[in-house]
mmCIF file of C-alpha atoms and ligand atoms in Angstrom:
data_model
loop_
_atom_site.group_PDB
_atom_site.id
_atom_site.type_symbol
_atom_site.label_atom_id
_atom_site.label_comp_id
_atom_site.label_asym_id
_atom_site.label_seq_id
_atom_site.Cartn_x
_atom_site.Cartn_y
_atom_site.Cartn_z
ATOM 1 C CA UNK W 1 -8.640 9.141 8.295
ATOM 2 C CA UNK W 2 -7.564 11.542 11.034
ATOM 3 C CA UNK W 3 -4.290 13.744 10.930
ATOM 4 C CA UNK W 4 -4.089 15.566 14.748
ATOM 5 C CA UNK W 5 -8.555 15.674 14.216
ATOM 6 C CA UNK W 6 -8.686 16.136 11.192
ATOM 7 C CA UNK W 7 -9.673 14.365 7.956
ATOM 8 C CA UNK W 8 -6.756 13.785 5.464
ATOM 9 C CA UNK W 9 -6.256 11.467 2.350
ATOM 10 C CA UNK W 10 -2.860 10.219 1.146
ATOM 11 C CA UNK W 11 -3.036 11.335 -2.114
ATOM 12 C CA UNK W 12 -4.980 13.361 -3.804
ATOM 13 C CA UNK W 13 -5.378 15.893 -7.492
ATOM 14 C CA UNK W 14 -4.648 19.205 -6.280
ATOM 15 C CA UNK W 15 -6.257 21.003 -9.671
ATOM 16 C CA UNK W 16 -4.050 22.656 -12.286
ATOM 17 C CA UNK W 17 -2.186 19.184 -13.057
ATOM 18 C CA UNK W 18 -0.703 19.210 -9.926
ATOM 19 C CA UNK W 19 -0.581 15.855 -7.420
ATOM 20 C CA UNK W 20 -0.900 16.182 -3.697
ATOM 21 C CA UNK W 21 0.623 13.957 -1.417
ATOM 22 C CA UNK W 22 1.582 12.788 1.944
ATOM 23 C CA UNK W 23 5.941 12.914 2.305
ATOM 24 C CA UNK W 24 5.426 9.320 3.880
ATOM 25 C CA UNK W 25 9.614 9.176 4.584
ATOM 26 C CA UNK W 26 9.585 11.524 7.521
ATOM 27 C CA UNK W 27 6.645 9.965 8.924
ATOM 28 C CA UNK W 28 6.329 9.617 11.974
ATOM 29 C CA UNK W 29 8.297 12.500 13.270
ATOM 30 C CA UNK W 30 7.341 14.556 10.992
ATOM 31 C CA UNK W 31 4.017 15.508 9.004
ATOM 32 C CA UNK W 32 4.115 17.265 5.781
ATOM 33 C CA UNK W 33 2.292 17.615 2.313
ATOM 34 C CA UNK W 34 4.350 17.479 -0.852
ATOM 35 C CA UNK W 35 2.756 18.797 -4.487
ATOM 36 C CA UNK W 36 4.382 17.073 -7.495
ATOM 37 C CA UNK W 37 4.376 19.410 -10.500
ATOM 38 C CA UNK W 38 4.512 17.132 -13.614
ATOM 39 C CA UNK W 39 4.513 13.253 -13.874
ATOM 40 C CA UNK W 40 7.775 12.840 -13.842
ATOM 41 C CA UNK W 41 8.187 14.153 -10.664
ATOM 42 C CA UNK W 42 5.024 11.957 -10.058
ATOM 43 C CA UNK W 43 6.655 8.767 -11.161
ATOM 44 C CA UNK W 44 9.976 9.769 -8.909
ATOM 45 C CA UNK W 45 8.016 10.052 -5.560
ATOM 46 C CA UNK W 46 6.410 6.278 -6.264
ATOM 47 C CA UNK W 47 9.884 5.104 -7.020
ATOM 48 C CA UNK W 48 11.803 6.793 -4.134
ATOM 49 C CA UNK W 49 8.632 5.549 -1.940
ATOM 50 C CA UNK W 50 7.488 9.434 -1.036
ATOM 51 C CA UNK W 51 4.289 7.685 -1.873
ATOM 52 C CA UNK W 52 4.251 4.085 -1.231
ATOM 53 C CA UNK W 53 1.261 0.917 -0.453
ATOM 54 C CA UNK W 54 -0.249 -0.919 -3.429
ATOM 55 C CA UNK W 55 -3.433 1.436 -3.397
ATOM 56 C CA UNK W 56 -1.543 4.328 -3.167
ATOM 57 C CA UNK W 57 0.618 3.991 -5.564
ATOM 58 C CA UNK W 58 -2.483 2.584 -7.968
ATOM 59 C CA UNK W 59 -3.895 6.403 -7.108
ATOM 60 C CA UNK W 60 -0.958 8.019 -8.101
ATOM 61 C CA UNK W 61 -0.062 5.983 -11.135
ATOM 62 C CA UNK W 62 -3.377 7.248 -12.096
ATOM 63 C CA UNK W 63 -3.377 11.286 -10.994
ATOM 64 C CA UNK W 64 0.350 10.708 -13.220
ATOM 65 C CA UNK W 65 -1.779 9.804 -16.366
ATOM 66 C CA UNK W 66 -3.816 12.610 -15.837
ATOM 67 C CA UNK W 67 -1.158 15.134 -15.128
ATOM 68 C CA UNK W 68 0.320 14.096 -18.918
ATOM 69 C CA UNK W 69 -2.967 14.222 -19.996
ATOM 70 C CA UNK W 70 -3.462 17.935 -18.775
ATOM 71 C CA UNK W 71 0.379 18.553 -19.647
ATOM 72 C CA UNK W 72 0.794 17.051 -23.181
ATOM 73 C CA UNK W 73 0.811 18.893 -26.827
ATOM 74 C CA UNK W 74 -1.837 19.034 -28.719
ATOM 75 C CA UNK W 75 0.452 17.865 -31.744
ATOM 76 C CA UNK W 76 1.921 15.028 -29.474
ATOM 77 C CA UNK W 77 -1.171 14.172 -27.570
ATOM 78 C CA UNK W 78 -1.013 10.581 -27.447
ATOM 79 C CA UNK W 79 2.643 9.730 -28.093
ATOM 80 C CA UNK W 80 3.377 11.790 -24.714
ATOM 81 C CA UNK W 81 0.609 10.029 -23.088
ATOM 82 C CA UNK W 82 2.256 6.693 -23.952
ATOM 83 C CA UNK W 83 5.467 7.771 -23.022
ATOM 84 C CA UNK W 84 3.980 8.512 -19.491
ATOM 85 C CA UNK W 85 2.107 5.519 -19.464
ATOM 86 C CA UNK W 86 5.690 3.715 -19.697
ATOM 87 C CA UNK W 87 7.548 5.536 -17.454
ATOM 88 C CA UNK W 88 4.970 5.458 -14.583
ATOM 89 C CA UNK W 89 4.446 1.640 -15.220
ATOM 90 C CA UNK W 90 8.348 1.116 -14.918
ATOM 91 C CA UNK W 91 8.318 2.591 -11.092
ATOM 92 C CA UNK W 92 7.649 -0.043 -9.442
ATOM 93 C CA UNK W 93 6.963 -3.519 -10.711
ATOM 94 C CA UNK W 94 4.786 -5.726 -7.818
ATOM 95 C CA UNK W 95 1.593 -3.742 -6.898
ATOM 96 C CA UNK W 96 -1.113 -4.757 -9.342
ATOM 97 C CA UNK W 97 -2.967 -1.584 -8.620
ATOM 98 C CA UNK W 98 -0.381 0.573 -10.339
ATOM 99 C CA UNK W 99 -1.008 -1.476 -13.138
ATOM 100 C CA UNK W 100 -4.606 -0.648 -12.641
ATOM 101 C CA UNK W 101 -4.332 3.091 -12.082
ATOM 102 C CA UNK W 102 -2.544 3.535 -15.225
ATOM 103 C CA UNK W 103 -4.841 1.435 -17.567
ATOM 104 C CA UNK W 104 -7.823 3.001 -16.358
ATOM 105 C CA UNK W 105 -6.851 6.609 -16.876
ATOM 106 C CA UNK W 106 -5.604 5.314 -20.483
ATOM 107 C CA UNK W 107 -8.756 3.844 -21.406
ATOM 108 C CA UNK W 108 -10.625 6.776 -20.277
ATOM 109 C CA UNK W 109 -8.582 8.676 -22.582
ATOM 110 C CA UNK W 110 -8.893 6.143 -25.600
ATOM 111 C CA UNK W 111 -12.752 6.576 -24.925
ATOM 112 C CA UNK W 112 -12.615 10.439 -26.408
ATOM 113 C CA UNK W 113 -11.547 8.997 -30.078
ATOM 114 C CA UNK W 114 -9.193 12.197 -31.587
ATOM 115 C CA UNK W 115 -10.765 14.778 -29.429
ATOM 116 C CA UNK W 116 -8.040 16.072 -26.763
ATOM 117 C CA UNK W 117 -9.744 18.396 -24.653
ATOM 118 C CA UNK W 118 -12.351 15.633 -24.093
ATOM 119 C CA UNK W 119 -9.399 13.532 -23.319
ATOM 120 C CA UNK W 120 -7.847 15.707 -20.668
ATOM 121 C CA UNK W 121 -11.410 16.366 -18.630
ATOM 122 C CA UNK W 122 -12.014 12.364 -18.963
ATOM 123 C CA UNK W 123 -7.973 11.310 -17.831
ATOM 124 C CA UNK W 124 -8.566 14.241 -14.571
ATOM 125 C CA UNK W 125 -12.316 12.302 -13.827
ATOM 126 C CA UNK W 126 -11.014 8.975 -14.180
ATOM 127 C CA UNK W 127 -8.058 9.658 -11.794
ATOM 128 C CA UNK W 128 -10.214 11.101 -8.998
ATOM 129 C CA UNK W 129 -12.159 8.188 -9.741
ATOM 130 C CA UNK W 130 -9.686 5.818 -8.948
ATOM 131 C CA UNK W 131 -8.940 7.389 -6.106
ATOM 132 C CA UNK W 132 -12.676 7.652 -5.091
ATOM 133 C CA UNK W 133 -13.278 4.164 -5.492
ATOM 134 C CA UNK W 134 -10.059 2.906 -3.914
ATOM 135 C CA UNK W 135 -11.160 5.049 -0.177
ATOM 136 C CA UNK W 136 -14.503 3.207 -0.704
ATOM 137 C CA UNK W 137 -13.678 0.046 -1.728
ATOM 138 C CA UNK W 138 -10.877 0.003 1.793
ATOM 139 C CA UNK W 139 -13.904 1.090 3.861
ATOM 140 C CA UNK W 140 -16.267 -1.796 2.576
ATOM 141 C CA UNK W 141 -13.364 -4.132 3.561
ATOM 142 C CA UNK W 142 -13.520 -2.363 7.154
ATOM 143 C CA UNK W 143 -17.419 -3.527 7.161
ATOM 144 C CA UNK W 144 -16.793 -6.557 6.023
ATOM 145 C CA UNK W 145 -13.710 -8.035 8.001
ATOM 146 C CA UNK W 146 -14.750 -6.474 11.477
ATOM 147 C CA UNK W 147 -17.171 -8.918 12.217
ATOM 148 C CA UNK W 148 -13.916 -10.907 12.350
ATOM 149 C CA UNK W 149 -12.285 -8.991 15.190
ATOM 150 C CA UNK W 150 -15.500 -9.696 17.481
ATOM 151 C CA UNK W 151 -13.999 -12.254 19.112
ATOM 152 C CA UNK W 152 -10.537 -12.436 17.669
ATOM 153 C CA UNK W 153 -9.250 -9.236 19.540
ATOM 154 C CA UNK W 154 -5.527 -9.892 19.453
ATOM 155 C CA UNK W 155 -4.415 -8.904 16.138
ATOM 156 C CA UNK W 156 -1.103 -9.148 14.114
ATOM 157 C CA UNK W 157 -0.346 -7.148 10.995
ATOM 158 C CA UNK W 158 3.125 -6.780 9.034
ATOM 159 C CA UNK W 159 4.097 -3.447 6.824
ATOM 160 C CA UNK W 160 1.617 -0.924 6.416
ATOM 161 C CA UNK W 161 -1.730 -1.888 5.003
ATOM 162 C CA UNK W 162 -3.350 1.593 6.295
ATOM 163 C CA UNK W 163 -4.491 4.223 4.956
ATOM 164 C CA UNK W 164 -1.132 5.445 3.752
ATOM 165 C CA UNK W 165 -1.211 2.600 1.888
ATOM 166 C CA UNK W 166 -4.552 3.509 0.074
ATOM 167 C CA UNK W 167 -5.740 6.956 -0.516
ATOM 168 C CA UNK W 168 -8.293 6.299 3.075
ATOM 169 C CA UNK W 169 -8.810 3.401 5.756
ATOM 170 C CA UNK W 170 -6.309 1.440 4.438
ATOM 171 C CA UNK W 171 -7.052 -2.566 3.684
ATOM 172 C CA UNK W 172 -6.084 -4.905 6.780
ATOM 173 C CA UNK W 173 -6.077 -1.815 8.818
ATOM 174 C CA UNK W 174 -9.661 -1.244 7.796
ATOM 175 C CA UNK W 175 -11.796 -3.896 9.895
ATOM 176 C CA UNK W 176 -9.085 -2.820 12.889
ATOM 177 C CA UNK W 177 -10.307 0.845 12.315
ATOM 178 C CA UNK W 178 -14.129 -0.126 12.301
ATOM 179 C CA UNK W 179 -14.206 -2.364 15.064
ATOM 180 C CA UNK W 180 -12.079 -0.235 17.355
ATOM 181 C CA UNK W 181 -14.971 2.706 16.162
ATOM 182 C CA UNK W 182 -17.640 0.638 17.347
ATOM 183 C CA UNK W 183 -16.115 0.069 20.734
ATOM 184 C CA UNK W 184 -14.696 -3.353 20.419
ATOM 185 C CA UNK W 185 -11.204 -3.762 22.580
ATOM 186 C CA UNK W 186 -8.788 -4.442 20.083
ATOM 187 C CA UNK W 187 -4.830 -4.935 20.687
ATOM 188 C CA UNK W 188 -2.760 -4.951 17.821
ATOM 189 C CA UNK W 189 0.769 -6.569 17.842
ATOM 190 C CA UNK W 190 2.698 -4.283 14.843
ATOM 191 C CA UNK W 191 5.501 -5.873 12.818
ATOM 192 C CA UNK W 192 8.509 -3.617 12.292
ATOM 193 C CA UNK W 193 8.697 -5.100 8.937
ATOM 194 C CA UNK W 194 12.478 -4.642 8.242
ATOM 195 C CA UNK W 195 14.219 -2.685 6.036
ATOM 196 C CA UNK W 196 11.755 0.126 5.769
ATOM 197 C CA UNK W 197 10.204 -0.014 8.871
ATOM 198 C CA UNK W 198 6.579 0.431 7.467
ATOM 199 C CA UNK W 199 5.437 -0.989 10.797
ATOM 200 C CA UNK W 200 7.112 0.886 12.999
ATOM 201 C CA UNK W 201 6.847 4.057 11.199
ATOM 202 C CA UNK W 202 3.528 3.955 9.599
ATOM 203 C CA UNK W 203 1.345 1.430 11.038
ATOM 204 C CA UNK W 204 2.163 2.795 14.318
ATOM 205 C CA UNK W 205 1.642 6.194 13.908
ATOM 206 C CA UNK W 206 -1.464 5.310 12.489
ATOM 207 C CA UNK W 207 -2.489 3.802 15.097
ATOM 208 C CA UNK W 208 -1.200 6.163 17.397
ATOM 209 C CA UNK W 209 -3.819 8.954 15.490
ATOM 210 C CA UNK W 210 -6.788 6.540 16.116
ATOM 211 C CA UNK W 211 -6.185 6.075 19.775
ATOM 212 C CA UNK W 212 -5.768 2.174 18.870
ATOM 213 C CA UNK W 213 -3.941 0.470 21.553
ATOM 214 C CA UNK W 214 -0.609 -1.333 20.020
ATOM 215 C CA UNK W 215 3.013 -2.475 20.416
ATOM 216 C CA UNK W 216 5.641 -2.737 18.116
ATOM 217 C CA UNK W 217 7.387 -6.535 17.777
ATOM 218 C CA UNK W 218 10.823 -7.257 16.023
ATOM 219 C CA UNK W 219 9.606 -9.227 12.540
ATOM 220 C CA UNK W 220 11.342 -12.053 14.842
ATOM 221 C CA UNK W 221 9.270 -12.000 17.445
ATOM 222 C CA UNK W 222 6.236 -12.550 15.408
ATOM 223 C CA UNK W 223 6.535 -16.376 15.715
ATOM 224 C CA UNK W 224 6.990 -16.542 19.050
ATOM 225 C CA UNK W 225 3.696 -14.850 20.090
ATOM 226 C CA UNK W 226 1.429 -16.465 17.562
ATOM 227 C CA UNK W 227 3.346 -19.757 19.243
ATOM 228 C CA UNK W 228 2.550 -18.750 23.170
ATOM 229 C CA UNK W 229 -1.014 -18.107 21.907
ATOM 230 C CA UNK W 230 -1.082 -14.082 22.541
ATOM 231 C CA UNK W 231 -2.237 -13.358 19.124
ATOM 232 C CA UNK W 232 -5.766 -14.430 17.846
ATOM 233 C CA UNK W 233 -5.888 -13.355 14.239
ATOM 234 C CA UNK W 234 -3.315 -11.953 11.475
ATOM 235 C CA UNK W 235 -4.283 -9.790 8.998
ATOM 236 C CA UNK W 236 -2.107 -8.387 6.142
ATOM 237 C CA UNK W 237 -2.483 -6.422 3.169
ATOM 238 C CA UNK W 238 -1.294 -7.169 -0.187
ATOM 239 C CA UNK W 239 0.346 -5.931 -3.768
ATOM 240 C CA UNK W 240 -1.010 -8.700 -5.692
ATOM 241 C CA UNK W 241 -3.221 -11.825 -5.880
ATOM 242 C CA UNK W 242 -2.665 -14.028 -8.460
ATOM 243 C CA UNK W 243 -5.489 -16.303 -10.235
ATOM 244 C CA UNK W 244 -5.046 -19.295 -8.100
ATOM 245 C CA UNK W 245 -5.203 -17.317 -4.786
ATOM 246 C CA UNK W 246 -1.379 -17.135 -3.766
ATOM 247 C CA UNK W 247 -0.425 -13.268 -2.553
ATOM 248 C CA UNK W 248 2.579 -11.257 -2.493
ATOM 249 C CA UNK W 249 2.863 -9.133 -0.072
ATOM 250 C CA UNK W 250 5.886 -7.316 2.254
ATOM 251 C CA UNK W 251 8.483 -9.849 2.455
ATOM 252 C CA UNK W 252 8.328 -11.465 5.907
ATOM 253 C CA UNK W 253 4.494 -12.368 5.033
ATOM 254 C CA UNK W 254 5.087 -15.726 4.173
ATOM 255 C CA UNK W 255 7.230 -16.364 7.224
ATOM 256 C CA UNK W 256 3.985 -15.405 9.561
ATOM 257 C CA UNK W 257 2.076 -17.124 7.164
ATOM 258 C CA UNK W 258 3.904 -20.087 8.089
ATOM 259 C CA UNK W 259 4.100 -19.919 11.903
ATOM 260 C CA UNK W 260 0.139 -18.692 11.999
ATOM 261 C CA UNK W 261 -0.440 -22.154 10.067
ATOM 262 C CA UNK W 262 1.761 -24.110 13.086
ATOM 263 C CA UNK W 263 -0.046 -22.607 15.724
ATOM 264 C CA UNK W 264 -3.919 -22.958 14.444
ATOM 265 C CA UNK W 265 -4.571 -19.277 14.230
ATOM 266 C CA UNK W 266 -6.194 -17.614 11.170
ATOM 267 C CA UNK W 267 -4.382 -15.764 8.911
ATOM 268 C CA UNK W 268 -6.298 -13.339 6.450
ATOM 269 C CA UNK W 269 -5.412 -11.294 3.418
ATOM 270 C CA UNK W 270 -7.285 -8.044 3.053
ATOM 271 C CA UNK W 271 -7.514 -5.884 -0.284
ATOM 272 C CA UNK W 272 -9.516 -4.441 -2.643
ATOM 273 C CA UNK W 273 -9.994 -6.323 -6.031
ATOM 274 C CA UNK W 274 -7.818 -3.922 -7.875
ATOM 275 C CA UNK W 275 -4.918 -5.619 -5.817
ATOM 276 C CA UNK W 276 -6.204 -9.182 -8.170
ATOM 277 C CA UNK W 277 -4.363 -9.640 -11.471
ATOM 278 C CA UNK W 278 -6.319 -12.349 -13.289
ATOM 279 C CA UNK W 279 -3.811 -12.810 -16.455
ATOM 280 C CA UNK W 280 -1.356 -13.687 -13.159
ATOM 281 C CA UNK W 281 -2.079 -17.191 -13.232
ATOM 282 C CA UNK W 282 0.217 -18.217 -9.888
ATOM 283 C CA UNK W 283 2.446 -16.797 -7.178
ATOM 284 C CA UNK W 284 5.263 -18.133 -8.927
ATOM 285 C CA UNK W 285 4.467 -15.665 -12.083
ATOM 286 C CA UNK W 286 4.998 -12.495 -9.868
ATOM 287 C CA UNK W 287 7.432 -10.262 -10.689
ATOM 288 C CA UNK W 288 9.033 -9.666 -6.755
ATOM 289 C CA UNK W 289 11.030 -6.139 -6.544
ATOM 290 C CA UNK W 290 14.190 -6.050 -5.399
ATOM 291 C CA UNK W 291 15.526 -2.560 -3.655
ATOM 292 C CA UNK W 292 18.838 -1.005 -3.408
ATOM 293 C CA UNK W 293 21.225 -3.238 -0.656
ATOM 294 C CA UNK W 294 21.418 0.318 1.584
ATOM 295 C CA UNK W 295 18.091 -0.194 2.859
ATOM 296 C CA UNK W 296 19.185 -3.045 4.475
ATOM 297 C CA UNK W 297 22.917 -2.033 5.501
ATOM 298 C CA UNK W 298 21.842 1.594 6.903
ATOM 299 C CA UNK W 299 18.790 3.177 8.471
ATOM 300 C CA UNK W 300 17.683 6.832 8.266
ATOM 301 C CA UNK W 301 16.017 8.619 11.444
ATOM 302 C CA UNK W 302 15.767 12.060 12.824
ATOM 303 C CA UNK W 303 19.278 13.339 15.025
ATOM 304 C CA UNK W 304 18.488 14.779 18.555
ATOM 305 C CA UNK W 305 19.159 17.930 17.454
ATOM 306 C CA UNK W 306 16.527 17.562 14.242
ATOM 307 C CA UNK W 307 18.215 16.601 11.410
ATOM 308 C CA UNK W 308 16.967 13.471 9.510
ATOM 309 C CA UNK W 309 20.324 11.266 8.629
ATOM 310 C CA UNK W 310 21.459 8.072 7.234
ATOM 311 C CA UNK W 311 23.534 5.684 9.743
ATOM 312 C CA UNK W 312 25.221 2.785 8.556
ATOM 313 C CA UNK W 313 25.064 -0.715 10.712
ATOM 314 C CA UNK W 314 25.999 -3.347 8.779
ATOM 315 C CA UNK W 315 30.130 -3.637 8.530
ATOM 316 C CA UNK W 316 32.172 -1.720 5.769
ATOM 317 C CA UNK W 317 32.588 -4.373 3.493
ATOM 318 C CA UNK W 318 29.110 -6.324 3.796
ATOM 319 C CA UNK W 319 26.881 -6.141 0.866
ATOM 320 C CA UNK W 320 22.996 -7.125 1.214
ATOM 321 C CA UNK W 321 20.139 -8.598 -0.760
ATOM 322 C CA UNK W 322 16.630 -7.024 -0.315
ATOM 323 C CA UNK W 323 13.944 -8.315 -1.800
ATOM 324 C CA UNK W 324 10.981 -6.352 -1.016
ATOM 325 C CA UNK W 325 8.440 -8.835 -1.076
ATOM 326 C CA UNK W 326 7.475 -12.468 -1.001
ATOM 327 C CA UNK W 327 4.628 -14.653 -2.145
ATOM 328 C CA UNK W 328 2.291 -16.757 0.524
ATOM 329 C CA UNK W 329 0.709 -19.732 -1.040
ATOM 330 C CA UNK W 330 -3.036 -19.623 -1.281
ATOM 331 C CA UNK W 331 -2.893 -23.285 1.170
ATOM 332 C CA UNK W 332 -1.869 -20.708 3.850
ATOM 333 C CA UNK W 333 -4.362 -18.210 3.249
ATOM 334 C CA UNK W 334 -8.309 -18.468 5.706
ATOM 335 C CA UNK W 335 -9.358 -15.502 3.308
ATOM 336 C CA UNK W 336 -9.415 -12.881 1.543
ATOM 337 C CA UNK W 337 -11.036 -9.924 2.696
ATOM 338 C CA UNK W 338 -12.232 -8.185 -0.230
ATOM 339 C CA UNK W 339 -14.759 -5.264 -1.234
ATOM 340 C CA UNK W 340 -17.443 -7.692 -1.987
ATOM 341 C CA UNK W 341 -17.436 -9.889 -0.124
ATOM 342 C CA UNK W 342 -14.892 -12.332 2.039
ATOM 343 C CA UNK W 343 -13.728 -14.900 -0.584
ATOM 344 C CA UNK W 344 -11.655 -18.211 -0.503
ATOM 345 C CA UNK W 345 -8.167 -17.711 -1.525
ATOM 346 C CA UNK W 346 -8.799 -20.657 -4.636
ATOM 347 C CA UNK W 347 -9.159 -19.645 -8.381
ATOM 348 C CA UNK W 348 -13.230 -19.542 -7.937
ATOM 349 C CA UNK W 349 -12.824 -17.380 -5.366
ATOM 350 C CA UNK W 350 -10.994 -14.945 -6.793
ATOM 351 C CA UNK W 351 -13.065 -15.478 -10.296
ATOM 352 C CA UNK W 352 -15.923 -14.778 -8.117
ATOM 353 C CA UNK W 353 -15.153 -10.942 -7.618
ATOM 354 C CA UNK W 354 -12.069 -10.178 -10.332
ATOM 355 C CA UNK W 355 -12.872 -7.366 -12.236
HETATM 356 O O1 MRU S 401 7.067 -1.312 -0.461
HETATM 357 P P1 MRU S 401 5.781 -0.687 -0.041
HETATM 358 O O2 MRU S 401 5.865 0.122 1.206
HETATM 359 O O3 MRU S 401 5.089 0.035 -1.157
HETATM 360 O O4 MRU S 401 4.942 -1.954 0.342
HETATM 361 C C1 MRU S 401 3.721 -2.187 -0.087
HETATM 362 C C2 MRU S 401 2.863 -2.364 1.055
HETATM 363 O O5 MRU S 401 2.299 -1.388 1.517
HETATM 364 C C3 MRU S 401 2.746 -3.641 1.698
HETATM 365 O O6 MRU S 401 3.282 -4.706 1.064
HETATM 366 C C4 MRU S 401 1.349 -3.854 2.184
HETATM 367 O O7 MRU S 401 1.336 -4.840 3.138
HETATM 368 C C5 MRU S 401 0.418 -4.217 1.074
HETATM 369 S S1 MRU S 401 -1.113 -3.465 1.271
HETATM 370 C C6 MRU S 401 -0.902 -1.994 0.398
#
């Protein structure tokens, strides 16, 4: 997608076993690249959220493999692999697509039997290949779920399922993105989606770079406009589907899910099929992250004299739970927006285009 004109991924293998990436925390004020010299480091920006969105972080999990790959001794090949493996799996523990990242570039590896410079050229290829397929895969769902926007112009989304949540187009911002290319008036109503602000501070911005025409809503308001009838259609993103069709996603999902149910109007879950994890057999079986407490008892933003600081809101003494997301049954769900095709959120659905 565009950056100021010009045509930028989120993530990306800078050659050399070095990672490339987007410093997503001082978005929107500020716009900077960040190189990540070993997978460690790798595995720190997907846990601090420098990196962040269940395709991204499926990307990076993967570029990670294939910086140990590149890094490791010849002598302790495949014991340091593993031990990368594990400590980019342990990051974060929702986002199916991490999971996915990592296997891939493992198997890819396996593939070269005992020979380790065939393993290191096959980890590099698979990793660009994840991230190759996961920019393709988000613009098929753009294709595919803009014919929904033709007449369904008033559009809610919560977090950030753009393309700083993939490595390009992004997953419910996708079909946004096409329509709004092919000239259809589109207004989107942006969640702030508290404690991180992924609305306000990414979805926005992305916006903002496409020239789409938006507004940001308190997560509270969200019910109250689907309720006065000025929103048509919500579309979300999500970290994982289970087998039966239920979805986590951002917490707050499940809240919209609910009021889009009260008042009639369709609620759809876009992502690619890496975001399915068929041995996941329900909602109830998904592992739900929860973040530090100061996300939710401070915020960080940029001073007026250009410093980017941490100001507490909540009182002294408070403490805070934040989980950071939630599960929306699958009885909630119109559909599921996928690469292949739009599928029923039901177990033959999702059988019908797992991987
Ligand atoms: O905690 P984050 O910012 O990594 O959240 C993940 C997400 O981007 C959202 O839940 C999004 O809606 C899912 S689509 C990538």
């Amino acid at each position: 997608m565009l950056v100021d004109g010009v045509p930028t991924r989120t993530v990306w293998w800078a050659g050399d076993g070095v990672v490339g990436m987007i410093n997503q925390p001082l978005l929107p004020h500020r716009f900077e690249r960040v190189e990540m010299a070993t997978w460690r480091h790798t595995a720190s920006a997907i846990q601090t959220m420098v990196v962040r969105g269940a395709g991204a972080i499926g990307a990076t999990g993967a570029l990670g493999m294939a910086q140990a790959a590149v890094a490791a001794d010849e002598a302790y090949f495949f014991e340091q692999v593993a031990e990368a493996a594990n400590g980019l799996r342990a990051t974060r523990p929702t986002a199916q697509n991490l999971f996915y990242g990592i296997d891939t570039v493992l198997k890819a590896i396996q593939g070269e039997g005992d020979h380790i410079g065939r393993a290191r050229e096959a980890a590099v290829a698979a990793a660009v290949a994840v991230c190759d397929d996961d920019a393709e895969c988000c613009r098929r769902i753009g294709e595919l779920g803009a014919p929904l926007l033709k007449d369904r112009r008033r559009v809610n989304t919560h977090c950030n399922a753009g393309w700083l949540a993939f490595v390009d187009w992004g997953s419910a911002l996708s079909p946004i993105y096409r329509a709004h290319r092919d000239g259809v008036g589109l207004f989107v109503y942006v969640d702030e989606t508290r404690p991180r602000q992924q609305g306000s501070q990414l979805t926005a911005w992305e916006l903002g770079q496409e020239g789409v025409p938006h507004a940001i809503i308190a997560d509270n308001a969200t019910g109250h406009y689907l309720k006065e009838g000025a929103i048509d259609i919500v579309i979300v993103g999500s970290d994982r589907i289970a087998a039966n069709g239920d979805v986590a996603n951002k917490i707050g999902t499940y809240t919209s899910a609910l009021a889009a149910r009260a008042a009639g109007v369709p609620f759809y879950v876009a992502a690619p099929t890496t975001t399915i994890a068929a041995h996941t057999a329900s909602g109830a079986d998904i592992p739900i992250e929860e973040r530090d407490d100061d996300e939710v008892l401070y915020v960080w933003g940029w001073s007026d004299d250009g410093r980017f600081i941490r100001v507490r809101t909540a009182p002294a003494g408070s403490r805070a739970k934040n989980p950071a997301f939630d599960v929306t049954p699958a009885a909630l769900i119109s559909g599921i927006i996928t690469e292949k095709r739009i599928i029923p959120a039901s177990p033959a659905g999702i059988r019908s285009v797992a991987r």
